Amino acid sequence: MASERGCELDMGTGFDDLTELSHPALEPAMLASGALNAGQIANRELLRGAMFQAGFVGINSEWWHFDCGDRVQVRASFTRML
């Protein structure tokens, strides 16, 4: 996600990081331990808010992973491009 100046925002981990630091469900504990800071969590919440408003849903283990709508409906309605 980029700032108004086009700079990448600090999300606490890089995209596609699969460590526990990427788990939205663990953010309160990570904040309490100092592994993530309030700014990083605020940036994640900004992204989640924008994505949820657009109809995407997130998962509990990856801050950067969003799905569009119901998986069964999406798979039945759209052609997968390889």
Short mmCIF file of C-alpha atoms in Angstrom, two decimals:
data_model
loop_
_atom_site.label_atom_id
_atom_site.label_comp_id
_atom_site.label_asym_id
_atom_site.label_seq_id
_atom_site.Cartn_x
_atom_site.Cartn_y
_atom_site.Cartn_z
CA MET A 1 0.00 0.00 0.00
CA ALA A 2 1.36 3.43 -0.87
CA SER A 3 1.15 6.77 0.90
CA GLU A 4 -0.13 9.94 -0.75
CA ARG A 5 3.45 10.54 -1.91
CA GLY A 6 3.65 7.11 -3.51
CA CYS A 7 5.87 5.65 -0.80
CA GLU A 8 5.22 2.14 0.46
CA LEU A 9 3.62 2.08 3.90
CA ASP A 10 5.22 0.12 6.73
CA MET A 11 2.99 -2.89 7.40
CA GLY A 12 5.37 -4.60 9.83
CA THR A 13 6.35 -7.31 7.35
CA GLY A 14 6.85 -7.59 3.66
CA PHE A 15 4.19 -8.83 1.27
CA ASP A 16 3.94 -12.64 1.26
CA ASP A 17 5.59 -12.96 4.67
CA LEU A 18 4.24 -16.13 6.29
CA THR A 19 5.49 -15.59 9.84
CA GLU A 20 3.20 -14.96 12.81
CA LEU A 21 3.89 -11.23 12.39
CA SER A 22 1.60 -11.37 9.35
CA HIS A 23 -1.39 -12.71 11.31
CA PRO A 24 -4.10 -10.06 11.80
CA ALA A 25 -5.56 -12.18 14.60
CA LEU A 26 -2.28 -11.84 16.52
CA GLU A 27 -1.85 -8.07 16.09
CA PRO A 28 -2.93 -7.16 19.67
CA ALA A 29 -0.35 -9.55 21.13
CA MET A 30 2.31 -8.40 18.68
CA LEU A 31 1.60 -4.78 19.63
CA ALA A 32 1.81 -5.61 23.35
CA SER A 33 5.14 -7.39 22.87
CA GLY A 34 6.61 -4.61 20.71
CA ALA A 35 6.96 -6.86 17.66
CA LEU A 36 4.60 -4.48 15.78
CA ASN A 37 3.99 -0.80 16.46
CA ALA A 38 0.76 1.21 16.41
CA GLY A 39 1.61 2.81 13.06
CA GLN A 40 2.07 -0.55 11.37
CA ILE A 41 -1.25 -1.79 12.71
CA ALA A 42 -2.97 1.45 11.66
CA ASN A 43 -1.62 0.96 8.12
CA ARG A 44 -2.98 -2.59 8.08
CA GLU A 45 -6.36 -1.36 9.34
CA LEU A 46 -6.40 1.27 6.58
CA LEU A 47 -5.84 -1.43 3.96
CA ARG A 48 -8.41 -3.77 5.52
CA GLY A 49 -11.00 -0.99 5.68
CA ALA A 50 -10.55 -0.14 2.01
CA MET A 51 -10.66 -3.77 0.93
CA PHE A 52 -13.69 -4.65 3.08
CA GLN A 53 -15.54 -1.60 1.76
CA ALA A 54 -14.88 -2.86 -1.78
CA GLY A 55 -16.36 -6.28 -0.96
CA PHE A 56 -13.20 -8.26 -0.29
CA VAL A 57 -12.69 -10.43 2.79
CA GLY A 58 -9.42 -11.09 4.62
CA ILE A 59 -8.02 -14.12 6.37
CA ASN A 60 -6.63 -14.44 9.92
CA SER A 61 -3.13 -15.48 8.95
CA GLU A 62 -2.04 -12.96 6.28
CA TRP A 63 -2.59 -9.17 6.49
CA TRP A 64 -2.03 -8.91 2.74
CA HIS A 65 -4.38 -11.72 1.58
CA PHE A 66 -7.92 -10.82 0.45
CA ASP A 67 -10.52 -12.84 -1.41
CA CYS A 68 -13.32 -11.42 -3.50
CA GLY A 69 -16.73 -12.72 -2.48
CA ASP A 70 -17.87 -16.25 -1.87
CA ARG A 71 -15.31 -18.75 -3.22
CA VAL A 72 -17.91 -21.16 -4.55
CA GLN A 73 -19.79 -18.40 -6.37
CA VAL A 74 -16.59 -16.84 -7.74
CA ARG A 75 -15.32 -20.19 -9.04
CA ALA A 76 -18.69 -20.92 -10.66
CA SER A 77 -19.02 -17.44 -12.20
CA PHE A 78 -15.53 -16.60 -13.46
CA THR A 79 -13.03 -18.31 -15.72
CA ARG A 80 -9.64 -18.92 -14.16
CA MET A 81 -6.78 -17.62 -16.27
CA LEU A 82 -3.53 -19.57 -16.05
#
